[in-house]
C-alpha cells in the first residue's frame, strides 16, 4: 500500500474527482487491510517481549496502595498470569489471525454494545409482561370476582410461573435472532479454532 501511494497517479493529491471504480476501491481497501495485518505481525514479538507481568503487578500494588497479605496475593496471581503468558508465547497462540481488534473491535461490539442492548430490551419486556399479568384482573375490573374464590387467591403463583416462562421465551427469541443476525453478518466460519488469547484481539 505504501509503495502504491508513492506513485503520483495514486496519491491523494494526484487526482481530481472520483477516478476509481467500485472494484478498484474494494481492492485498495482490502490491500490496506492486508498491509495493516502485515505491519501488526512484524510488531507482535517486539510488543510481547516488553510485557513484564511482575512489573504490572508492582504498578497495580502501588496504585492501589496495597501492602502485606493483599500485596502478596496480588503478586501470586500475577505470577500465575506470567507463567500462562510464557506458555502462550511458546505455543504461539498470540500469532493466530483474528479480526484486528484496533480496527474492528469485535469483542467490544458483541459483549459491550450488543449484549448491553439485549439486556436492556429483555429487562423492559419482562417488566411489561409481569406488570400486564399482575394487573390483568384489576385492568378488567374482575379482581373482586377472581380473588373471592379459593382458586383465585392462588392465582398469583400461576402468574409467577407464567411470567418466568414468558421471560425465558422472550430472552431466547431476542438473543437467538440477534446472535443469528450477528453471525450471519460477521463470518466466523474460519475462526472457531482461533485461541481467544491471540494478540489480534487487543483493542488498544
Coordinates of N, CA and C in Angstrom, one line a residue:
X1 N 0.8 -1.2 0.0 CA 0.0 0.0 0.0 C 0.9 1.3 0.0
X2 N 1.9 1.2 0.8 CA 2.8 2.4 0.9 C 3.5 2.6 -0.5
X3 N 3.9 1.5 -1.2 CA 4.5 1.7 -2.5 C 3.5 2.2 -3.5
X4 N 2.3 1.7 -3.3 CA 1.2 2.1 -4.2 C 1.0 3.6 -4.2
X5 N 1.0 4.2 -3.0 CA 0.7 5.6 -2.9 C 1.9 6.5 -3.1
X6 N 3.1 5.9 -3.3 CA 4.2 6.7 -3.6 C 4.1 7.2 -5.1
X7 N 3.4 6.4 -5.9 CA 3.2 6.8 -7.2 C 2.2 8.0 -7.3
X8 N 2.6 9.0 -8.0 CA 1.7 10.2 -8.0 C 0.4 10.0 -8.6
X9 N 0.3 8.9 -9.4 CA -1.0 8.6 -10.0 C -2.1 8.2 -9.0
X10 N -1.6 7.5 -7.9 CA -2.5 7.1 -6.8 C -2.4 7.9 -5.6
X11 N -1.6 9.0 -5.6 CA -1.5 9.8 -4.4 C -2.8 10.6 -4.2
X12 N -3.3 10.8 -3.0 CA -4.5 11.5 -2.7 C -4.5 12.9 -3.3
X13 N -3.2 13.5 -3.5 CA -3.1 14.8 -4.0 C -3.0 14.8 -5.6
X14 N -2.9 13.6 -6.1 CA -2.6 13.4 -7.5 C -3.8 13.3 -8.4
X15 N -5.0 13.3 -7.9 CA -6.1 13.1 -8.7 C -7.2 14.1 -8.3
X16 N -8.1 14.3 -9.3 CA -9.3 15.2 -9.1 C -10.5 14.4 -9.4
X17 N -11.5 14.5 -8.5 CA -12.7 13.7 -8.7 C -12.5 12.3 -8.3
X18 N -13.5 11.5 -8.7 CA -13.6 10.1 -8.4 C -13.1 9.3 -9.6
X19 N -11.8 8.9 -9.6 CA -11.2 8.2 -10.7 C -11.2 6.7 -10.6
X20 N -11.6 6.2 -9.4 CA -11.6 4.8 -9.1 C -13.0 4.2 -9.3
X21 N -13.1 3.1 -9.9 CA -14.4 2.4 -9.9 C -14.6 1.6 -8.6
X22 N -15.8 1.0 -8.4 CA -16.1 0.3 -7.2 C -15.1 -0.9 -6.9
X23 N -14.8 -1.6 -8.0 CA -13.9 -2.7 -7.9 C -12.5 -2.3 -7.4
X24 N -12.0 -1.2 -8.0 CA -10.7 -0.7 -7.6 C -10.7 -0.2 -6.1
X25 N -11.8 0.4 -5.7 CA -11.9 0.9 -4.3 C -11.9 -0.3 -3.4
X26 N -12.6 -1.4 -3.8 CA -12.6 -2.6 -2.9 C -11.2 -3.2 -2.8
X27 N -10.5 -3.2 -4.0 CA -9.2 -3.8 -4.0 C -8.2 -3.0 -3.1
X28 N -8.3 -1.6 -3.2 CA -7.4 -0.8 -2.4 C -7.8 -1.0 -0.9
X29 N -9.0 -1.1 -0.6 CA -9.5 -1.3 0.8 C -8.9 -2.6 1.4
X30 N -9.1 -3.7 0.6 CA -8.6 -5.0 1.0 C -7.1 -5.0 1.1
X31 N -6.4 -4.3 0.2 CA -4.9 -4.2 0.2 C -4.5 -3.5 1.5
X32 N -5.2 -2.4 1.8 CA -4.8 -1.7 3.0 C -4.9 -2.5 4.3
X33 N -6.0 -3.4 4.3 CA -6.2 -4.2 5.5 C -5.0 -5.3 5.6
X34 N -4.6 -5.8 4.4 CA -3.5 -6.8 4.4 C -2.2 -6.1 4.9
X35 N -2.0 -4.9 4.5 CA -0.8 -4.1 4.9 C -0.9 -3.9 6.4
X36 N -2.0 -3.6 6.9 CA -2.1 -3.3 8.4 C -1.8 -4.6 9.1
X37 N -2.4 -5.8 8.7 CA -2.0 -7.0 9.3 C -0.5 -7.3 9.2
X38 N 0.0 -7.0 8.1 CA 1.5 -7.3 7.9 C 2.3 -6.5 8.9
X39 N 2.0 -5.2 9.0 CA 2.7 -4.4 10.0 C 2.5 -4.9 11.4
X40 N 1.3 -5.3 11.7 CA 1.0 -5.8 13.1 C 1.7 -7.0 13.4
X41 N 1.8 -8.0 12.4 CA 2.5 -9.2 12.6 C 4.0 -9.0 12.9
X42 N 4.6 -8.0 12.2 CA 6.0 -7.7 12.4 C 6.3 -7.2 13.8
X43 N 5.3 -6.6 14.4 CA 5.5 -5.9 15.7 C 5.1 -6.8 16.9
X44 N 4.5 -8.0 16.6 CA 3.9 -8.8 17.7 C 5.0 -9.2 18.7
X45 N 6.1 -9.8 18.2 CA 7.2 -10.3 19.1 C 7.8 -9.2 19.9
X46 N 7.9 -8.0 19.3 CA 8.5 -6.9 20.0 C 7.6 -6.4 21.1
X47 N 6.3 -6.4 20.8 CA 5.3 -5.9 21.8 C 5.3 -6.9 23.0
X48 N 5.3 -8.2 22.7 CA 5.2 -9.2 23.8 C 6.4 -9.3 24.6
X49 N 7.6 -9.0 24.0 CA 8.8 -9.0 24.7 C 9.0 -7.9 25.8
X50 N 8.2 -6.9 25.6 CA 8.3 -5.8 26.5 C 7.3 -5.9 27.7
X51 N 6.5 -7.0 27.7 CA 5.5 -7.1 28.7 C 6.1 -7.9 29.9
X52 N 6.1 -7.3 31.0 CA 6.5 -8.0 32.3 C 5.4 -8.0 33.3
X53 N 4.8 -9.1 33.5 CA 3.7 -9.2 34.4 C 4.0 -8.8 35.8
X54 N 5.2 -9.0 36.3 CA 5.5 -8.7 37.7 C 5.7 -7.1 37.8
X55 N 6.2 -6.5 36.7 CA 6.2 -5.0 36.7 C 4.8 -4.5 36.8
X56 N 3.9 -5.1 36.0 CA 2.5 -4.7 36.1 C 1.9 -4.9 37.5
X57 N 2.3 -6.0 38.1 CA 1.8 -6.3 39.4 C 2.2 -5.2 40.4
X58 N 3.5 -4.8 40.4 CA 4.0 -3.8 41.3 C 3.4 -2.5 41.1
X59 N 3.1 -2.2 39.8 CA 2.4 -0.9 39.5 C 1.0 -0.9 40.0
X60 N 0.3 -2.1 39.9 CA -1.0 -2.2 40.4 C -1.0 -2.0 42.0
X61 N 0.0 -2.7 42.6 CA 0.1 -2.6 44.1 C 0.3 -1.2 44.5
X62 N 1.2 -0.5 43.9 CA 1.5 0.9 44.2 C 0.3 1.8 44.0
X63 N -0.4 1.6 42.9 CA -1.6 2.4 42.5 C -2.7 2.2 43.6
X64 N -2.9 1.0 44.0 CA -4.0 0.7 45.0 C -3.5 0.9 46.4
X65 N -2.2 1.1 46.6 CA -1.7 1.3 48.0 C -1.8 0.0 48.8
X66 N -1.6 -1.1 48.2 CA -1.7 -2.4 48.9 C -0.4 -2.7 49.6
X67 N -0.5 -3.6 50.7 CA 0.6 -4.0 51.4 C 0.3 -5.3 52.1
X68 N 1.3 -5.9 52.6 CA 1.1 -7.2 53.4 C 0.5 -8.3 52.6
X69 N -0.4 -9.0 53.2 CA -1.0 -10.2 52.6 C -1.7 -9.8 51.3
X70 N -2.4 -8.7 51.2 CA -3.1 -8.3 50.0 C -2.1 -8.2 48.8
X71 N -1.0 -7.5 49.1 CA 0.0 -7.3 48.0 C 0.6 -8.7 47.6
X72 N 0.9 -9.6 48.6 CA 1.4 -10.9 48.3 C 0.4 -11.7 47.4
X73 N -0.8 -11.6 47.8 CA -1.8 -12.3 47.0 C -1.9 -11.9 45.5
X74 N -1.8 -10.5 45.4 CA -1.8 -10.0 44.0 C -0.5 -10.4 43.3
X75 N 0.6 -10.4 43.9 CA 1.8 -10.9 43.3 C 1.7 -12.4 42.8
X76 N 1.1 -13.2 43.7 CA 1.0 -14.6 43.4 C 0.1 -14.8 42.1
X77 N -1.0 -14.0 42.1 CA -1.9 -14.1 40.9 C -1.2 -13.6 39.6
X78 N -0.4 -12.6 39.7 CA 0.3 -12.1 38.6 C 1.4 -13.1 38.2
X79 N 2.0 -13.8 39.1 CA 3.0 -14.8 38.8 C 2.3 -15.9 38.0
X80 N 1.1 -16.3 38.4 CA 0.4 -17.3 37.6 C 0.1 -16.8 36.2
X81 N -0.3 -15.6 36.2 CA -0.5 -14.9 34.9 C 0.8 -14.9 34.0
X82 N 1.9 -14.7 34.7 CA 3.2 -14.7 34.0 C 3.5 -16.0 33.4
X83 N 3.3 -17.1 34.2 CA 3.5 -18.4 33.7 C 2.7 -18.8 32.5
X84 N 1.4 -18.4 32.6 CA 0.5 -18.6 31.5 C 0.9 -17.8 30.3
X85 N 1.4 -16.6 30.5 CA 1.8 -15.7 29.4 C 3.0 -16.3 28.7
X86 N 4.0 -16.9 29.5 CA 5.1 -17.5 28.8 C 4.7 -18.7 28.0
X87 N 3.8 -19.5 28.5 CA 3.3 -20.7 27.7 C 2.6 -20.2 26.5
X88 N 1.9 -19.2 26.6 CA 1.2 -18.6 25.4 C 2.2 -18.2 24.3
X89 N 3.3 -17.6 24.7 CA 4.3 -17.2 23.8 C 5.0 -18.4 23.1
X90 N 5.2 -19.4 24.0 CA 5.9 -20.7 23.5 C 5.0 -21.4 22.5
X91 N 3.7 -21.4 22.8 CA 2.7 -22.1 21.9 C 2.4 -21.3 20.6
X92 N 2.7 -20.0 20.6 CA 2.4 -19.1 19.5 C 1.0 -18.8 19.4
X93 N 0.2 -18.9 20.5 CA -1.2 -18.6 20.5 C -1.5 -17.2 20.1
X94 N -0.6 -16.3 20.4 CA -0.8 -14.9 20.2 C -0.6 -14.5 18.7
X95 N -0.2 -15.4 17.9 CA 0.1 -15.1 16.5 C -1.1 -15.6 15.5
X96 N -2.1 -16.2 16.1 CA -3.3 -16.6 15.3 C -4.0 -15.4 14.8
X97 N -4.4 -15.5 13.5 CA -5.1 -14.4 12.9 C -6.6 -14.3 13.4
X98 N -7.0 -13.1 13.6 CA -8.4 -12.9 14.0 C -8.8 -11.5 13.5
X99 N -10.1 -11.1 13.7 CA -10.5 -9.7 13.4 C -9.6 -8.8 14.2
X100 N -8.9 -7.8 13.5 CA -8.0 -6.9 14.1 C -8.7 -6.0 15.1
X101 N -8.4 -6.2 16.4 CA -9.1 -5.5 17.5 C -9.1 -4.0 17.4
X102 N -8.0 -3.4 17.0 CA -7.9 -2.0 17.0 C -8.8 -1.4 15.9
X103 N -9.1 -2.2 14.9 CA -9.9 -1.7 13.8 C -11.4 -2.1 13.9
X104 N -11.6 -3.4 14.1 CA -13.0 -4.0 14.1 C -13.6 -3.9 15.5
X105 N -12.9 -4.1 16.5 CA -13.4 -4.0 17.9 C -14.6 -5.0 18.0
X106 N -14.4 -6.2 17.6 CA -15.5 -7.2 17.6 C -16.0 -7.5 19.0
X107 N -15.0 -7.7 19.9 CA -15.4 -8.1 21.3 C -16.2 -7.0 22.0
X108 N -15.8 -5.8 21.8 CA -16.5 -4.6 22.4 C -17.9 -4.5 21.8
X109 N -18.0 -4.7 20.5 CA -19.3 -4.6 19.8 C -20.2 -5.7 20.3
X110 N -19.7 -7.0 20.4 CA -20.5 -8.1 20.8 C -20.9 -8.1 22.3
X111 N -19.8 -8.0 23.1 CA -20.1 -8.2 24.6 C -20.4 -6.9 25.3
X112 N -20.1 -5.8 24.7 CA -20.4 -4.5 25.4 C -21.6 -3.8 24.7
X113 N -21.6 -3.6 23.4 CA -22.7 -2.9 22.8 C -23.9 -3.8 22.6
X114 N -23.7 -4.9 21.9 CA -24.8 -5.8 21.5 C -25.5 -6.4 22.8
X115 N -24.7 -7.0 23.7 CA -25.2 -7.6 24.8 C -25.9 -6.6 25.8
X116 N -25.3 -5.4 25.8 CA -25.9 -4.4 26.7 C -27.3 -4.0 26.2
X117 N -27.4 -3.9 24.9 CA -28.7 -3.6 24.3 C -29.7 -4.7 24.5
X118 N -29.2 -6.0 24.3 CA -30.1 -7.1 24.5 C -30.6 -7.2 26.0
X119 N -29.7 -6.9 26.9 CA -30.1 -7.0 28.3 C -31.2 -5.9 28.6
X120 N -31.0 -4.7 28.1 CA -32.0 -3.6 28.3 C -33.3 -4.0 27.7
X121 N -33.3 -4.5 26.5 CA -34.5 -4.9 25.8 C -35.3 -6.0 26.6
X122 N -34.5 -7.0 27.1 CA -35.1 -8.1 27.8 C -35.7 -7.6 29.1
X123 N -35.0 -6.7 29.8 CA -35.5 -6.1 31.1 C -36.8 -5.4 30.9
X124 N -36.8 -4.6 29.9 CA -38.0 -3.8 29.6 C -39.2 -4.7 29.3
X125 N -39.0 -5.6 28.4 CA -40.1 -6.5 28.0 C -40.6 -7.4 29.2
X126 N -39.6 -7.9 30.0 CA -40.0 -8.7 31.1 C -40.8 -7.9 32.1
X127 N -40.4 -6.7 32.4 CA -41.2 -5.8 33.3 C -42.6 -5.6 32.7
X128 N -42.7 -5.3 31.4 CA -44.1 -5.1 30.8 C -44.9 -6.4 30.9
X129 N -44.3 -7.5 30.6 CA -45.1 -8.8 30.7 C -45.6 -9.0 32.1
X130 N -44.7 -8.9 33.1 CA -45.0 -9.1 34.5 C -46.1 -8.2 35.0
X131 N -46.0 -6.9 34.6 CA -47.0 -5.9 35.0 C -48.3 -6.2 34.4
X132 N -48.3 -6.6 33.2 CA -49.6 -7.0 32.5 C -50.2 -8.2 33.2
X133 N -49.5 -9.2 33.5 CA -50.0 -10.4 34.2 C -50.6 -10.1 35.6
X134 N -49.8 -9.3 36.3 CA -50.2 -9.0 37.7 C -51.4 -8.1 37.8
X135 N -51.5 -7.2 36.8 CA -52.6 -6.2 36.9 C -53.8 -6.6 36.0
X136 N -53.8 -7.8 35.4 CA -54.8 -8.1 34.4 C -56.2 -8.0 35.0
X137 N -56.4 -8.6 36.1 CA -57.8 -8.6 36.8 C -58.2 -7.2 37.1
X138 N -57.2 -6.4 37.6 CA -57.6 -5.0 38.0 C -57.9 -4.1 36.8
X139 N -57.2 -4.4 35.7 CA -57.4 -3.6 34.5 C -58.8 -3.9 33.9
X140 N -59.2 -5.2 34.1 CA -60.5 -5.6 33.5 C -61.6 -5.6 34.6
X141 N -61.3 -5.1 35.7 CA -62.3 -5.0 36.8 C -62.9 -6.4 37.2
X142 N -62.1 -7.4 37.2 CA -62.6 -8.7 37.6 C -61.9 -9.2 38.8
X143 N -61.1 -8.3 39.5 CA -60.3 -8.7 40.6 C -61.2 -9.1 41.8
X144 N -62.4 -8.5 42.0 CA -63.3 -8.9 43.1 C -63.8 -10.3 42.9
X145 N -64.1 -10.6 41.7 CA -64.6 -12.0 41.4 C -63.5 -13.0 41.5
X146 N -62.3 -12.7 40.9 CA -61.2 -13.6 40.9 C -60.7 -13.9 42.3
X147 N -60.4 -12.9 43.1 CA -59.8 -13.1 44.4 C -60.8 -13.5 45.5
X148 N -62.0 -13.6 45.2 CA -63.0 -14.0 46.2 C -63.1 -15.5 46.2
X149 N -62.6 -16.2 45.2 CA -62.6 -17.7 45.2 C -61.3 -18.3 45.7
X150 N -61.4 -19.5 46.2 CA -60.2 -20.2 46.7 C -59.1 -20.3 45.7
X151 N -59.5 -20.7 44.5 CA -58.6 -20.8 43.4 C -58.0 -19.5 43.0
X152 N -58.8 -18.5 43.0 CA -58.4 -17.1 42.6 C -57.3 -16.6 43.5
X153 N -57.4 -16.9 44.8 CA -56.4 -16.4 45.8 C -55.0 -17.0 45.5
X154 N -55.0 -18.1 44.8 CA -53.7 -18.8 44.5 C -53.2 -18.4 43.1
X155 N -54.0 -17.6 42.4 CA -53.6 -17.3 41.0 C -52.3 -16.6 40.8
X156 N -51.8 -15.9 41.9 CA -50.6 -15.2 41.8 C -49.4 -16.1 41.5
X157 N -49.5 -17.4 42.0 CA -48.4 -18.4 41.7 C -48.5 -18.8 40.3
X158 N -49.6 -18.9 39.7 CA -49.8 -19.2 38.3 C -49.2 -18.0 37.4
X159 N -49.4 -16.8 37.9 CA -48.8 -15.7 37.2 C -47.3 -15.6 37.3
X160 N -46.8 -16.1 38.4 CA -45.4 -16.1 38.6 C -44.7 -17.1 37.6
X161 N -45.3 -18.3 37.5 CA -44.8 -19.3 36.6 C -45.0 -18.8 35.1
X162 N -46.1 -18.2 34.9 CA -46.3 -17.7 33.5 C -45.3 -16.6 33.2
X163 N -45.0 -15.7 34.1 CA -44.1 -14.7 33.9 C -42.7 -15.2 33.7
X164 N -42.3 -16.3 34.4 CA -41.0 -16.9 34.3 C -40.9 -17.5 32.9
X165 N -41.9 -18.3 32.5 CA -41.9 -19.0 31.2 C -41.8 -17.9 30.1
X166 N -42.7 -16.9 30.2 CA -42.7 -15.8 29.2 C -41.3 -15.2 29.1
X167 N -40.7 -14.9 30.2 CA -39.4 -14.3 30.2 C -38.3 -15.1 29.5
X168 N -38.4 -16.4 29.8 CA -37.5 -17.4 29.1 C -37.7 -17.4 27.6
X169 N -38.9 -17.4 27.2 CA -39.2 -17.4 25.8 C -38.8 -16.1 25.1
X170 N -39.1 -15.0 25.7 CA -38.7 -13.7 25.2 C -37.1 -13.6 25.1
X171 N -36.5 -14.0 26.1 CA -35.0 -14.0 26.2 C -34.4 -14.8 25.1
X172 N -35.0 -16.0 24.9 CA -34.5 -16.9 23.8 C -34.7 -16.3 22.5
X173 N -35.9 -15.7 22.2 CA -36.1 -15.2 20.9 C -35.2 -14.0 20.6
X174 N -35.1 -13.1 21.6 CA -34.3 -11.9 21.4 C -32.8 -12.2 21.1
X175 N -32.3 -13.1 22.0 CA -30.9 -13.5 21.9 C -30.7 -14.3 20.6
X176 N -31.6 -15.2 20.3 CA -31.4 -16.0 19.2 C -31.4 -15.3 17.9
X177 N -32.4 -14.4 17.7 CA -32.5 -13.6 16.5 C -31.3 -12.6 16.4
X178 N -30.9 -12.0 17.5 CA -29.8 -11.0 17.4 C -28.5 -11.7 17.1
X179 N -28.2 -12.8 17.8 CA -26.9 -13.5 17.6 C -26.9 -14.2 16.2
X180 N -28.0 -14.7 15.8 CA -28.1 -15.3 14.4 C -27.8 -14.2 13.4
X181 N -28.4 -13.0 13.5 CA -28.1 -11.9 12.6 C -26.6 -11.5 12.7
X182 N -26.1 -11.5 13.9 CA -24.7 -11.1 14.1 C -23.7 -12.1 13.4
X183 N -23.9 -13.4 13.6 CA -23.0 -14.4 13.0 C -23.2 -14.6 11.5
X184 N -24.4 -14.2 11.0 CA -24.6 -14.2 9.6 C -23.9 -13.0 8.9
X185 N -23.9 -11.9 9.6 CA -23.3 -10.7 9.0 C -21.8 -10.8 9.2
X186 N -21.3 -11.2 10.3 CA -19.8 -11.4 10.5 C -19.5 -12.9 10.5
X187 N -18.7 -13.2 9.5 CA -18.4 -14.6 9.2 C -17.3 -15.1 10.1
X188 N -17.7 -16.0 11.0 CA -16.7 -16.6 12.0 C -16.4 -18.1 11.6
X189 N -16.8 -18.5 10.4 CA -16.6 -19.9 10.0 C -15.2 -20.4 10.0
X190 N -14.2 -19.5 9.8 CA -12.8 -20.0 9.8 C -12.1 -19.6 11.1
X191 N -12.8 -19.1 12.1 CA -12.2 -18.6 13.3 C -12.6 -19.3 14.6
X192 N -13.4 -20.4 14.5 CA -13.8 -21.1 15.7 C -12.7 -21.7 16.5
X193 N -11.6 -22.1 15.8 CA -10.5 -22.8 16.5 C -9.4 -21.8 16.8
X194 N -9.6 -20.5 16.6 CA -8.6 -19.5 17.0 C -8.6 -19.2 18.5
X195 N -7.5 -19.3 19.2 CA -7.5 -19.0 20.6 C -7.9 -17.6 20.9
X196 N -8.6 -17.4 22.0 CA -9.1 -16.1 22.3 C -7.9 -15.2 22.8
X197 N -6.8 -15.9 23.1 CA -5.6 -15.2 23.6 C -4.7 -14.6 22.4
X198 N -5.2 -14.7 21.2 CA -4.5 -14.1 20.1 C -4.3 -12.6 20.3
X199 N -3.2 -12.1 19.9 CA -2.9 -10.6 20.1 C -3.8 -9.8 19.2
X200 N -4.4 -10.3 18.2 CA -5.2 -9.5 17.3 C -6.6 -9.2 18.0
X201 N -6.8 -9.7 19.2 CA -8.0 -9.3 20.0 C -7.8 -8.0 20.7
X202 N -6.5 -7.6 20.8 CA -6.3 -6.3 21.5 C -7.0 -5.2 20.8
X203 N -7.7 -4.4 21.6 CA -8.4 -3.3 21.1 C -7.8 -1.9 21.5
X204 N -6.6 -1.9 22.0 CA -5.9 -0.7 22.4 C -4.4 -0.8 22.1

